[in-house]
PDB file of C-alpha atoms in Angstrom:
ATOM      1  CA  MET W   1       1.270   7.911  26.150  1.00 89.00           C
ATOM      2  CA  ILE W   2       2.099   8.472  22.493  1.00 94.00           C
ATOM      3  CA  TYR W   3       5.760   7.599  23.184  1.00 91.00           C
ATOM      4  CA  ILE W   4       4.767   4.405  24.989  1.00 96.00           C
ATOM      5  CA  ARG W   5       2.544   3.332  22.086  1.00 96.00           C
ATOM      6  CA  SER W   6       5.270   4.119  19.568  1.00 96.00           C
ATOM      7  CA  SER W   7       7.768   2.108  21.615  1.00 96.00           C
ATOM      8  CA  ILE W   8       5.457  -0.905  21.791  1.00 96.00           C
ATOM      9  CA  PHE W   9       4.911  -0.766  18.048  1.00 97.00           C
ATOM     10  CA  PHE W  10       8.658  -0.497  17.446  1.00 95.00           C
ATOM     11  CA  ILE W  11       9.314  -3.591  19.548  1.00 96.00           C
ATOM     12  CA  PHE W  12       6.697  -5.630  17.678  1.00 95.00           C
ATOM     13  CA  GLN W  13       7.964  -4.353  14.342  1.00 94.00           C
ATOM     14  CA  SER W  14      11.581  -5.227  15.137  1.00 93.00           C
ATOM     15  CA  VAL W  15      10.884  -8.683  16.543  1.00 94.00           C
ATOM     16  CA  THR W  16       8.577  -9.684  13.702  1.00 93.00           C
ATOM     17  CA  ALA W  17      11.065  -8.319  11.129  1.00 91.00           C
ATOM     18  CA  VAL W  18      13.657 -10.828  12.349  1.00 90.00           C
ATOM     19  CA  ILE W  19      11.136 -13.678  12.311  1.00 92.00           C
ATOM     20  CA  PHE W  20       9.767 -12.995   8.830  1.00 91.00           C
ATOM     21  CA  SER W  21      13.228 -12.330   7.403  1.00 88.00           C
ATOM     22  CA  CYS W  22      14.402 -15.740   8.556  1.00 89.00           C
ATOM     23  CA  VAL W  23      11.241 -17.301   7.136  1.00 90.00           C
ATOM     24  CA  GLY W  24      11.938 -15.569   3.809  1.00 87.00           C
ATOM     25  CA  VAL W  25      15.399 -17.117   3.650  1.00 87.00           C
ATOM     26  CA  VAL W  26      14.000 -20.580   4.429  1.00 89.00           C
ATOM     27  CA  LEU W  27      11.362 -20.210   1.697  1.00 89.00           C
ATOM     28  CA  TRP W  28      13.835 -18.997  -0.930  1.00 87.00           C
ATOM     29  CA  PRO W  29      13.624 -22.202  -3.052  1.00 89.00           C
ATOM     30  CA  LEU W  30       9.861 -21.724  -3.486  1.00 90.00           C
ATOM     31  CA  PRO W  31       8.264 -19.719  -6.345  1.00 92.00           C
ATOM     32  CA  PHE W  32       8.212 -15.948  -5.878  1.00 91.00           C
ATOM     33  CA  LYS W  33       4.434 -15.665  -5.399  1.00 91.00           C
ATOM     34  CA  TRP W  34       4.530 -18.266  -2.628  1.00 93.00           C
ATOM     35  CA  ARG W  35       7.371 -16.466  -0.848  1.00 92.00           C
ATOM     36  CA  TYR W  36       5.636 -13.127  -1.311  1.00 94.00           C
ATOM     37  CA  ALA W  37       2.349 -14.442   0.090  1.00 94.00           C
ATOM     38  CA  VAL W  38       4.128 -15.378   3.317  1.00 94.00           C
ATOM     39  CA  VAL W  39       6.722 -12.626   3.746  1.00 92.00           C
ATOM     40  CA  SER W  40       4.299  -9.812   2.869  1.00 93.00           C
ATOM     41  CA  GLN W  41       2.277 -10.770   5.927  1.00 95.00           C
ATOM     42  CA  TRP W  42       4.892  -8.853   7.898  1.00 94.00           C
ATOM     43  CA  ALA W  43       3.907  -5.597   6.187  1.00 95.00           C
ATOM     44  CA  LYS W  44       0.204  -6.343   6.528  1.00 96.00           C
ATOM     45  CA  SER W  45       0.549  -7.174  10.212  1.00 96.00           C
ATOM     46  CA  ASN W  46       2.474  -3.945  10.768  1.00 96.00           C
ATOM     47  CA  ILE W  47      -0.281  -1.846   9.204  1.00 97.00           C
ATOM     48  CA  TRP W  48      -2.803  -3.691  11.415  1.00 97.00           C
ATOM     49  CA  LEU W  49      -0.666  -3.184  14.540  1.00 96.00           C
ATOM     50  CA  LEU W  50      -0.163   0.470  13.649  1.00 97.00           C
ATOM     51  CA  ALA W  51      -3.938   0.947  13.774  1.00 97.00           C
ATOM     52  CA  LYS W  52      -4.437  -1.069  16.961  1.00 97.00           C
ATOM     53  CA  ILE W  53      -1.477   0.278  18.947  1.00 97.00           C
ATOM     54  CA  CYS W  54      -0.841   3.772  17.586  1.00 97.00           C
ATOM     55  CA  ASP W  55      -4.322   4.620  16.257  1.00 97.00           C
ATOM     56  CA  VAL W  56      -2.922   5.298  12.771  1.00 98.00           C
ATOM     57  CA  HIS W  57      -5.397   4.179  10.110  1.00 98.00           C
ATOM     58  CA  LEU W  58      -5.333   3.773   6.318  1.00 97.00           C
ATOM     59  CA  GLU W  59      -7.933   5.246   3.966  1.00 97.00           C
ATOM     60  CA  VAL W  60      -7.729   4.411   0.261  1.00 98.00           C
ATOM     61  CA  GLU W  61      -9.254   6.407  -2.598  1.00 98.00           C
ATOM     62  CA  GLY W  62      -9.238   5.041  -6.139  1.00 97.00           C
ATOM     63  CA  LYS W  63      -8.761   1.353  -5.409  1.00 96.00           C
ATOM     64  CA  GLU W  64     -10.962   0.599  -8.402  1.00 96.00           C
ATOM     65  CA  ASN W  65      -8.129   1.891 -10.623  1.00 97.00           C
ATOM     66  CA  ILE W  66      -5.852  -1.045  -9.813  1.00 96.00           C
ATOM     67  CA  GLY W  67      -7.292  -3.707 -12.127  1.00 89.00           C
ATOM     68  CA  GLU W  68      -5.698  -7.049 -12.992  1.00 88.00           C
ATOM     69  CA  GLU W  69      -2.919  -6.156 -15.433  1.00 92.00           C
ATOM     70  CA  PRO W  70       0.539  -5.595 -13.869  1.00 96.00           C
ATOM     71  CA  ALA W  71       1.653  -1.988 -13.906  1.00 97.00           C
ATOM     72  CA  ILE W  72       4.396   0.306 -12.691  1.00 97.00           C
ATOM     73  CA  ILE W  73       3.510   2.081  -9.447  1.00 98.00           C
ATOM     74  CA  ILE W  74       4.958   5.584  -9.151  1.00 98.00           C
ATOM     75  CA  CYS W  75       4.602   6.429  -5.475  1.00 98.00           C
ATOM     76  CA  LYS W  76       5.226   9.452  -3.281  1.00 97.00           C
ATOM     77  CA  HIS W  77       8.003   8.760  -0.753  1.00 95.00           C
ATOM     78  CA  GLN W  78       7.551  10.446   2.644  1.00 96.00           C
ATOM     79  CA  SER W  79       8.280   7.766   5.240  1.00 93.00           C
ATOM     80  CA  ALA W  80       8.633   4.033   5.795  1.00 93.00           C
ATOM     81  CA  TRP W  81       4.841   3.704   5.960  1.00 96.00           C
ATOM     82  CA  GLU W  82       4.217   3.458   2.216  1.00 96.00           C
ATOM     83  CA  THR W  83       6.633   0.534   1.828  1.00 93.00           C
ATOM     84  CA  LEU W  84       4.281  -1.386   4.123  1.00 95.00           C
ATOM     85  CA  ALA W  85       0.923   0.005   3.012  1.00 97.00           C
ATOM     86  CA  LEU W  86       1.452  -0.679  -0.690  1.00 97.00           C
ATOM     87  CA  GLN W  87       1.641  -4.387   0.112  1.00 96.00           C
ATOM     88  CA  THR W  88      -1.794  -4.288   1.756  1.00 96.00           C
ATOM     89  CA  VAL W  89      -3.432  -2.556  -1.227  1.00 97.00           C
ATOM     90  CA  PHE W  90      -1.741  -3.785  -4.427  1.00 97.00           C
ATOM     91  CA  PRO W  91      -1.099  -7.284  -5.865  1.00 96.00           C
ATOM     92  CA  PRO W  92       2.345  -8.952  -5.469  1.00 95.00           C
ATOM     93  CA  GLN W  93       5.043  -6.404  -6.196  1.00 96.00           C
ATOM     94  CA  VAL W  94       8.778  -5.789  -6.305  1.00 94.00           C
ATOM     95  CA  TRP W  95      10.578  -2.531  -5.568  1.00 92.00           C
ATOM     96  CA  VAL W  96      13.365  -0.576  -7.146  1.00 91.00           C
ATOM     97  CA  LEU W  97      15.638   0.239  -4.227  1.00 85.00           C
ATOM     98  CA  LYS W  98      19.207   1.055  -3.263  1.00 81.00           C
ATOM     99  CA  ARG W  99      21.361  -2.034  -2.895  1.00 79.00           C
ATOM    100  CA  GLU W 100      22.658  -0.900   0.499  1.00 78.00           C
ATOM    101  CA  LEU W 101      19.390  -2.078   2.070  1.00 77.00           C
ATOM    102  CA  PHE W 102      20.568  -5.658   1.539  1.00 76.00           C
ATOM    103  CA  TRP W 103      23.351  -5.026   4.026  1.00 78.00           C
ATOM    104  CA  ILE W 104      20.942  -4.575   6.956  1.00 78.00           C
ATOM    105  CA  PRO W 105      21.046  -7.767   9.082  1.00 77.00           C
ATOM    106  CA  PHE W 106      17.879  -9.865   8.932  1.00 74.00           C
ATOM    107  CA  PHE W 107      15.775  -7.175   7.228  1.00 76.00           C
ATOM    108  CA  GLY W 108      18.009  -7.148   4.162  1.00 78.00           C
ATOM    109  CA  TRP W 109      17.899 -10.940   3.902  1.00 75.00           C
ATOM    110  CA  GLY W 110      14.102 -11.018   3.902  1.00 79.00           C
ATOM    111  CA  LEU W 111      13.999  -8.150   1.440  1.00 81.00           C
ATOM    112  CA  ALA W 112      16.304  -9.979  -0.946  1.00 81.00           C
ATOM    113  CA  SER W 113      13.940 -12.964  -0.982  1.00 81.00           C
ATOM    114  CA  LEU W 114      11.268 -10.791  -2.649  1.00 83.00           C
ATOM    115  CA  LYS W 115      13.242 -10.221  -5.885  1.00 87.00           C
ATOM    116  CA  PRO W 116      13.665  -6.430  -5.683  1.00 90.00           C
ATOM    117  CA  ILE W 117      15.592  -4.493  -8.303  1.00 89.00           C
ATOM    118  CA  ALA W 118      18.588  -3.388  -6.248  1.00 83.00           C
ATOM    119  CA  ILE W 119      20.603  -0.655  -7.918  1.00 81.00           C
ATOM    120  CA  ASN W 120      23.719   1.355  -7.303  1.00 79.00           C
ATOM    121  CA  ARG W 121      22.317   4.864  -7.426  1.00 73.00           C
ATOM    122  CA  LYS W 122      25.704   6.241  -8.503  1.00 73.00           C
ATOM    123  CA  ALA W 123      25.859   3.955 -11.533  1.00 66.00           C
ATOM    124  CA  GLY W 124      23.899   6.310 -13.810  1.00 76.00           C
ATOM    125  CA  ARG W 125      22.989   4.742 -17.169  1.00 82.00           C
ATOM    126  CA  LYS W 126      23.994   1.288 -15.972  1.00 85.00           C
ATOM    127  CA  ALA W 127      21.443   1.516 -13.156  1.00 82.00           C
ATOM    128  CA  LEU W 128      18.781   2.731 -15.592  1.00 86.00           C
ATOM    129  CA  SER W 129      19.477  -0.191 -17.935  1.00 89.00           C
ATOM    130  CA  GLN W 130      19.186  -2.540 -14.958  1.00 91.00           C
ATOM    131  CA  VAL W 131      15.811  -1.089 -14.017  1.00 89.00           C
ATOM    132  CA  ILE W 132      14.513  -1.560 -17.570  1.00 92.00           C
ATOM    133  CA  GLU W 133      15.900  -5.074 -18.036  1.00 93.00           C
ATOM    134  CA  GLN W 134      14.910  -6.464 -14.639  1.00 92.00           C
ATOM    135  CA  GLY W 135      11.693  -4.462 -14.574  1.00 92.00           C
ATOM    136  CA  LEU W 136      10.536  -6.101 -17.797  1.00 94.00           C
ATOM    137  CA  ASP W 137      11.413  -9.504 -16.334  1.00 95.00           C
ATOM    138  CA  ARG W 138       9.360  -8.858 -13.191  1.00 95.00           C
ATOM    139  CA  LEU W 139       6.383  -7.389 -15.072  1.00 96.00           C
ATOM    140  CA  SER W 140       6.366 -10.258 -17.553  1.00 95.00           C
ATOM    141  CA  SER W 141       6.194 -12.711 -14.657  1.00 94.00           C
ATOM    142  CA  GLY W 142       3.053 -10.978 -13.316  1.00 95.00           C
ATOM    143  CA  ALA W 143       4.618  -8.891 -10.556  1.00 96.00           C
ATOM    144  CA  TRP W 144       4.014  -5.154 -10.220  1.00 97.00           C
ATOM    145  CA  VAL W 145       7.003  -2.804  -9.992  1.00 97.00           C
ATOM    146  CA  VAL W 146       7.130  -0.045  -7.380  1.00 96.00           C
ATOM    147  CA  ILE W 147       9.305   3.009  -8.018  1.00 96.00           C
ATOM    148  CA  PHE W 148       9.789   6.024  -5.765  1.00 95.00           C
ATOM    149  CA  PRO W 149      10.739   8.618  -8.407  1.00 95.00           C
ATOM    150  CA  GLU W 150      12.039  11.154  -5.898  1.00 94.00           C
ATOM    151  CA  GLY W 151      14.786   8.674  -5.051  1.00 89.00           C
ATOM    152  CA  THR W 152      14.626   9.221  -1.301  1.00 90.00           C
ATOM    153  CA  ARG W 153      12.172  10.167   1.415  1.00 93.00           C
ATOM    154  CA  ILE W 154      11.091  13.800   1.144  1.00 95.00           C
ATOM    155  CA  ALA W 155       9.785  15.717   4.159  1.00 93.00           C
ATOM    156  CA  ARG W 156       6.174  16.831   4.382  1.00 94.00           C
ATOM    157  CA  GLY W 157       5.451  19.971   2.399  1.00 94.00           C
ATOM    158  CA  PHE W 158       8.140  19.267  -0.190  1.00 96.00           C
ATOM    159  CA  ILE W 159       8.390  17.349  -3.446  1.00 96.00           C
ATOM    160  CA  GLY W 160      11.544  16.081  -5.130  1.00 95.00           C
ATOM    161  CA  ARG W 161      12.343  16.112  -8.822  1.00 94.00           C
ATOM    162  CA  PHE W 162      11.352  12.869 -10.507  1.00 96.00           C
ATOM    163  CA  GLY W 163      14.039  10.580 -11.845  1.00 93.00           C
ATOM    164  CA  ILE W 164      13.359   9.329 -15.363  1.00 93.00           C
ATOM    165  CA  GLY W 165      13.622   5.622 -14.459  1.00 93.00           C
ATOM    166  CA  GLY W 166       9.936   4.914 -13.932  1.00 94.00           C
ATOM    167  CA  ALA W 167       8.845   6.681 -17.093  1.00 96.00           C
ATOM    168  CA  ARG W 168      11.601   5.028 -19.141  1.00 95.00           C
ATOM    169  CA  LEU W 169      10.639   1.592 -17.821  1.00 95.00           C
ATOM    170  CA  ALA W 170       7.022   2.211 -18.827  1.00 96.00           C
ATOM    171  CA  VAL W 171       7.852   3.506 -22.309  1.00 96.00           C
ATOM    172  CA  GLU W 172      10.415   0.773 -23.021  1.00 94.00           C
ATOM    173  CA  THR W 173       8.155  -2.076 -21.866  1.00 95.00           C
ATOM    174  CA  GLY W 174       4.715  -0.741 -22.837  1.00 95.00           C
ATOM    175  CA  TYR W 175       3.246  -1.404 -19.407  1.00 96.00           C
ATOM    176  CA  PRO W 176       0.937   1.258 -17.918  1.00 97.00           C
ATOM    177  CA  VAL W 177       1.719   3.470 -14.939  1.00 98.00           C
ATOM    178  CA  ILE W 178      -0.339   4.071 -11.803  1.00 98.00           C
ATOM    179  CA  PRO W 179       0.571   7.134  -9.697  1.00 98.00           C
ATOM    180  CA  VAL W 180       0.039   6.962  -5.931  1.00 98.00           C
ATOM    181  CA  ALA W 181      -0.016   9.914  -3.526  1.00 98.00           C
ATOM    182  CA  HIS W 182      -0.435   9.926   0.262  1.00 98.00           C
ATOM    183  CA  ASN W 183       0.112  12.072   3.345  1.00 97.00           C
ATOM    184  CA  ALA W 184       1.872   9.513   5.567  1.00 97.00           C
ATOM    185  CA  ALA W 185       4.352  11.980   7.053  1.00 96.00           C
ATOM    186  CA  LYS W 186       1.683  13.615   9.188  1.00 95.00           C
ATOM    187  CA  ALA W 187       1.456  10.407  11.232  1.00 96.00           C
ATOM    188  CA  TRP W 188       4.823   8.753  10.512  1.00 96.00           C
ATOM    189  CA  PRO W 189       7.374  11.492   9.731  1.00 93.00           C
ATOM    190  CA  LYS W 190      10.551  10.951   7.762  1.00 88.00           C
ATOM    191  CA  HIS W 191      13.023   9.181  10.068  1.00 84.00           C
ATOM    192  CA  GLY W 192      10.422   9.593  12.819  1.00 87.00           C
ATOM    193  CA  PHE W 193      10.146   7.289  15.807  1.00 92.00           C
ATOM    194  CA  VAL W 194       6.889   8.723  17.188  1.00 95.00           C
ATOM    195  CA  LYS W 195       3.697   7.694  15.390  1.00 96.00           C
ATOM    196  CA  TYR W 196       0.953  10.321  15.645  1.00 97.00           C
ATOM    197  CA  PRO W 197      -2.716   9.170  15.714  1.00 97.00           C
ATOM    198  CA  GLY W 198      -4.741   9.937  12.636  1.00 96.00           C
ATOM    199  CA  VAL W 199      -5.876   8.751   9.207  1.00 97.00           C
ATOM    200  CA  ILE W 200      -3.370   8.477   6.380  1.00 98.00           C
ATOM    201  CA  LYS W 201      -5.025   8.882   3.012  1.00 98.00           C
ATOM    202  CA  MET W 202      -3.688   7.063  -0.041  1.00 98.00           C
ATOM    203  CA  VAL W 203      -4.891   8.268  -3.447  1.00 98.00           C
ATOM    204  CA  ILE W 204      -4.533   5.879  -6.394  1.00 98.00           C
ATOM    205  CA  GLY W 205      -4.712   7.533  -9.790  1.00 97.00           C
ATOM    206  CA  GLU W 206      -6.060   6.114 -13.029  1.00 97.00           C
ATOM    207  CA  LYS W 207      -3.755   4.026 -15.173  1.00 96.00           C
ATOM    208  CA  ILE W 208      -1.725   6.047 -17.652  1.00 96.00           C
ATOM    209  CA  ALA W 209      -0.866   4.410 -20.966  1.00 93.00           C
ATOM    210  CA  SER W 210       2.826   4.475 -21.875  1.00 93.00           C
ATOM    211  CA  LYS W 211       2.610   3.686 -25.600  1.00 88.00           C
ATOM    212  CA  ASP W 212       3.336   6.373 -28.184  1.00 88.00           C
ATOM    213  CA  VAL W 213       4.575   8.862 -25.586  1.00 94.00           C
ATOM    214  CA  ALA W 214       8.034  10.235 -24.836  1.00 96.00           C
ATOM    215  CA  ALA W 215       9.537   9.297 -21.469  1.00 96.00           C
ATOM    216  CA  GLY W 216      10.143  12.942 -20.612  1.00 96.00           C
ATOM    217  CA  ASP W 217       6.526  13.882 -21.311  1.00 97.00           C
ATOM    218  CA  LEU W 218       5.239  10.944 -19.270  1.00 97.00           C
ATOM    219  CA  ASN W 219       7.532  11.862 -16.393  1.00 97.00           C
ATOM    220  CA  GLN W 220       6.247  15.435 -16.422  1.00 97.00           C
ATOM    221  CA  GLN W 221       2.651  14.205 -16.487  1.00 97.00           C
ATOM    222  CA  LEU W 222       3.332  12.040 -13.435  1.00 98.00           C
ATOM    223  CA  PHE W 223       5.044  14.911 -11.608  1.00 98.00           C
ATOM    224  CA  ASP W 224       2.159  17.289 -12.325  1.00 98.00           C
ATOM    225  CA  TRP W 225      -0.358  14.695 -11.067  1.00 98.00           C
ATOM    226  CA  MET W 226       1.641  14.131  -7.893  1.00 98.00           C
ATOM    227  CA  GLU W 227       2.086  17.843  -7.246  1.00 98.00           C
ATOM    228  CA  ASP W 228      -1.659  18.409  -7.659  1.00 98.00           C
ATOM    229  CA  LYS W 229      -2.676  15.526  -5.377  1.00 98.00           C
ATOM    230  CA  MET W 230      -0.159  16.475  -2.685  1.00 98.00           C
ATOM    231  CA  THR W 231      -1.517  20.032  -2.770  1.00 98.00           C
ATOM    232  CA  GLN W 232      -4.998  18.638  -2.118  1.00 97.00           C
ATOM    233  CA  LEU W 233      -3.839  16.263   0.611  1.00 97.00           C
ATOM    234  CA  GLU W 234      -1.658  18.752   2.499  1.00 96.00           C
ATOM    235  CA  GLY W 235      -3.583  21.958   1.853  1.00 94.00           C
ATOM    236  CA  GLN W 236      -0.710  23.751   0.151  1.00 95.00           C
ATOM    237  CA  LYS W 237       1.470  23.337  -2.911  1.00 97.00           C
ATOM    238  CA  PRO W 238       4.627  21.368  -2.069  1.00 96.00           C
ATOM    239  CA  VAL W 239       7.941  23.169  -2.388  1.00 95.00           C
ATOM    240  CA  LEU W 240      10.330  21.728  -4.968  1.00 93.00           C
ATOM    241  CA  GLN W 241      13.376  20.203  -3.298  1.00 87.00           C
ATOM    242  CA  GLU W 242      16.432  19.864  -5.490  1.00 75.00           C
ATOM    243  CA  ARG W 243      18.374  16.611  -5.498  1.00 67.00           C
ATOM    244  CA  LYS W 244      21.684  16.608  -3.723  1.00 61.00           C
ATOM    245  CA  PRO W 245      24.672  16.138  -6.047  1.00 53.00           C
TER     246      PRO W 245
END
């Protein structure tokens, strides 16, 4: 039965992705917040369908920490789930992501309509400068910026080293940081097709000021927070996974 439910969800997800991506392209001339209000309904509908079809539910702790001021979201990356769930919890947002996602038919087109910061991960300092420059532009316009500091999805029970991009963006722009942890992989594993019934818990930390602090120190503070919260969520300290060269 679990495979049947997962298959039904996959069909709905795929069909609606094509529809909303085309809508995003049509709405491109409109202001970002208008486009976002429409296109983000795809993510919200997927989280709703996930609960109704696969019995996978979202529980949020710390929602009162969000506030009104735009901030940089530093989020744990375990599966595709968080890319959807963040849109149901936080205000309009853009993501720092690898540019290759734009090459996916339909999905990439809709994604591009939401003004993400698409980087070449092999570009080094050039990519970091892009994150800072475009990140400031997005934050100044009122959008939140989502960064997955591990750089890629990390399997349950592990944690990746944090890239400095999120901390540097915060320090350079003066905007605060909000760390977000969750245990999505227990229900929606990395690269997993099957969705396992259960409750995924998202923990939103308090805002961390970025003024008068070194980027390295801020990055370590964020890593320590994430490591601690993932230990609580998963019942054991995550194992450090080194980045591939």
